[in-house]
Amino acid sequence: MSINLRLLKHFHAVCRYRSFSKAADELGLTHSAITKSVKKLEIDWNIKFLDRTTKHVAPTEACRRLSVKAEAQLCFSENV
């Protein structure tokens, strides 16, 4: 399975903020772009990472596990 660092970066920002809007603001993207990125990861990997309501975003256990790995991978990619 290949990893798209752009999608991983979007995913990690949502996990940190627990907000699509705040992640979008940080990355200078639209809410829609961030939503599509996370949804693509969920579809590609067939895993639900976030429980969404109209007011809250809550990470699933899979999200918590991937978030730790994502942070390490993103730090590594920035240092290469």
XYZ file of C-alpha atoms in Angstrom:
80
model
C 0.000 0.000 0.000
C 1.447 3.347 -0.980
C 1.154 6.406 1.212
C 0.234 9.786 -0.205
C 2.023 12.291 2.053
C -0.351 15.102 1.104
C -3.369 13.091 2.256
C -1.496 11.994 5.360
C -0.690 15.618 6.194
C -4.352 16.598 5.842
C -5.439 13.620 7.953
C -2.910 14.424 10.676
C -4.004 18.060 10.876
C -7.638 16.993 11.352
C -6.576 14.554 14.062
C -4.568 17.198 15.921
C -7.293 19.828 15.834
C -10.291 17.488 15.780
C -11.668 19.961 13.292
C -11.786 20.045 9.520
C -12.073 23.840 9.533
C -9.046 24.413 11.757
C -7.007 21.925 9.727
C -8.024 23.724 6.532
C -7.033 27.084 8.017
C -3.623 25.762 9.057
C -2.930 24.255 5.657
C -4.396 27.124 3.642
C -6.994 24.899 2.021
C -10.759 24.709 1.919
C -12.834 22.672 4.339
C -14.041 20.677 1.340
C -10.497 19.793 0.238
C -9.606 18.483 3.688
C -12.846 16.513 3.910
C -12.194 14.917 0.521
C -8.633 13.978 1.489
C -9.682 12.215 4.678
C -12.583 10.526 2.923
C -10.199 9.273 0.209
C -7.938 7.712 2.863
C -10.933 6.063 4.489
C -12.131 4.664 1.157
C -8.676 3.581 -0.051
C -7.850 1.831 3.228
C -11.424 0.726 4.005
C -11.138 2.102 7.550
C -13.250 4.683 9.346
C -10.847 7.134 10.979
C -13.250 9.752 12.291
C -16.702 9.783 13.823
C -18.328 12.947 12.511
C -21.291 14.963 13.648
C -22.273 18.434 12.519
C -20.412 19.933 15.494
C -17.715 17.441 16.492
C -15.030 15.202 15.063
C -13.934 12.294 17.227
C -11.030 9.986 16.368
C -11.570 6.255 16.189
C -9.001 3.831 17.579
C -7.648 3.373 14.042
C -7.252 7.152 13.798
C -5.287 7.325 17.041
C -2.947 4.562 15.900
C -2.399 6.042 12.439
C -1.938 9.553 13.817
C 1.141 8.484 15.795
C 2.631 6.819 12.716
C 1.640 9.747 10.494
C 3.432 12.236 12.716
C 6.630 10.185 12.590
C 6.381 9.744 8.804
C 5.716 13.446 8.196
C 8.643 14.471 10.400
C 10.877 12.026 8.542
C 9.753 13.285 5.136
C 10.438 16.903 6.130
C 13.984 16.002 7.196
C 14.870 14.071 4.039
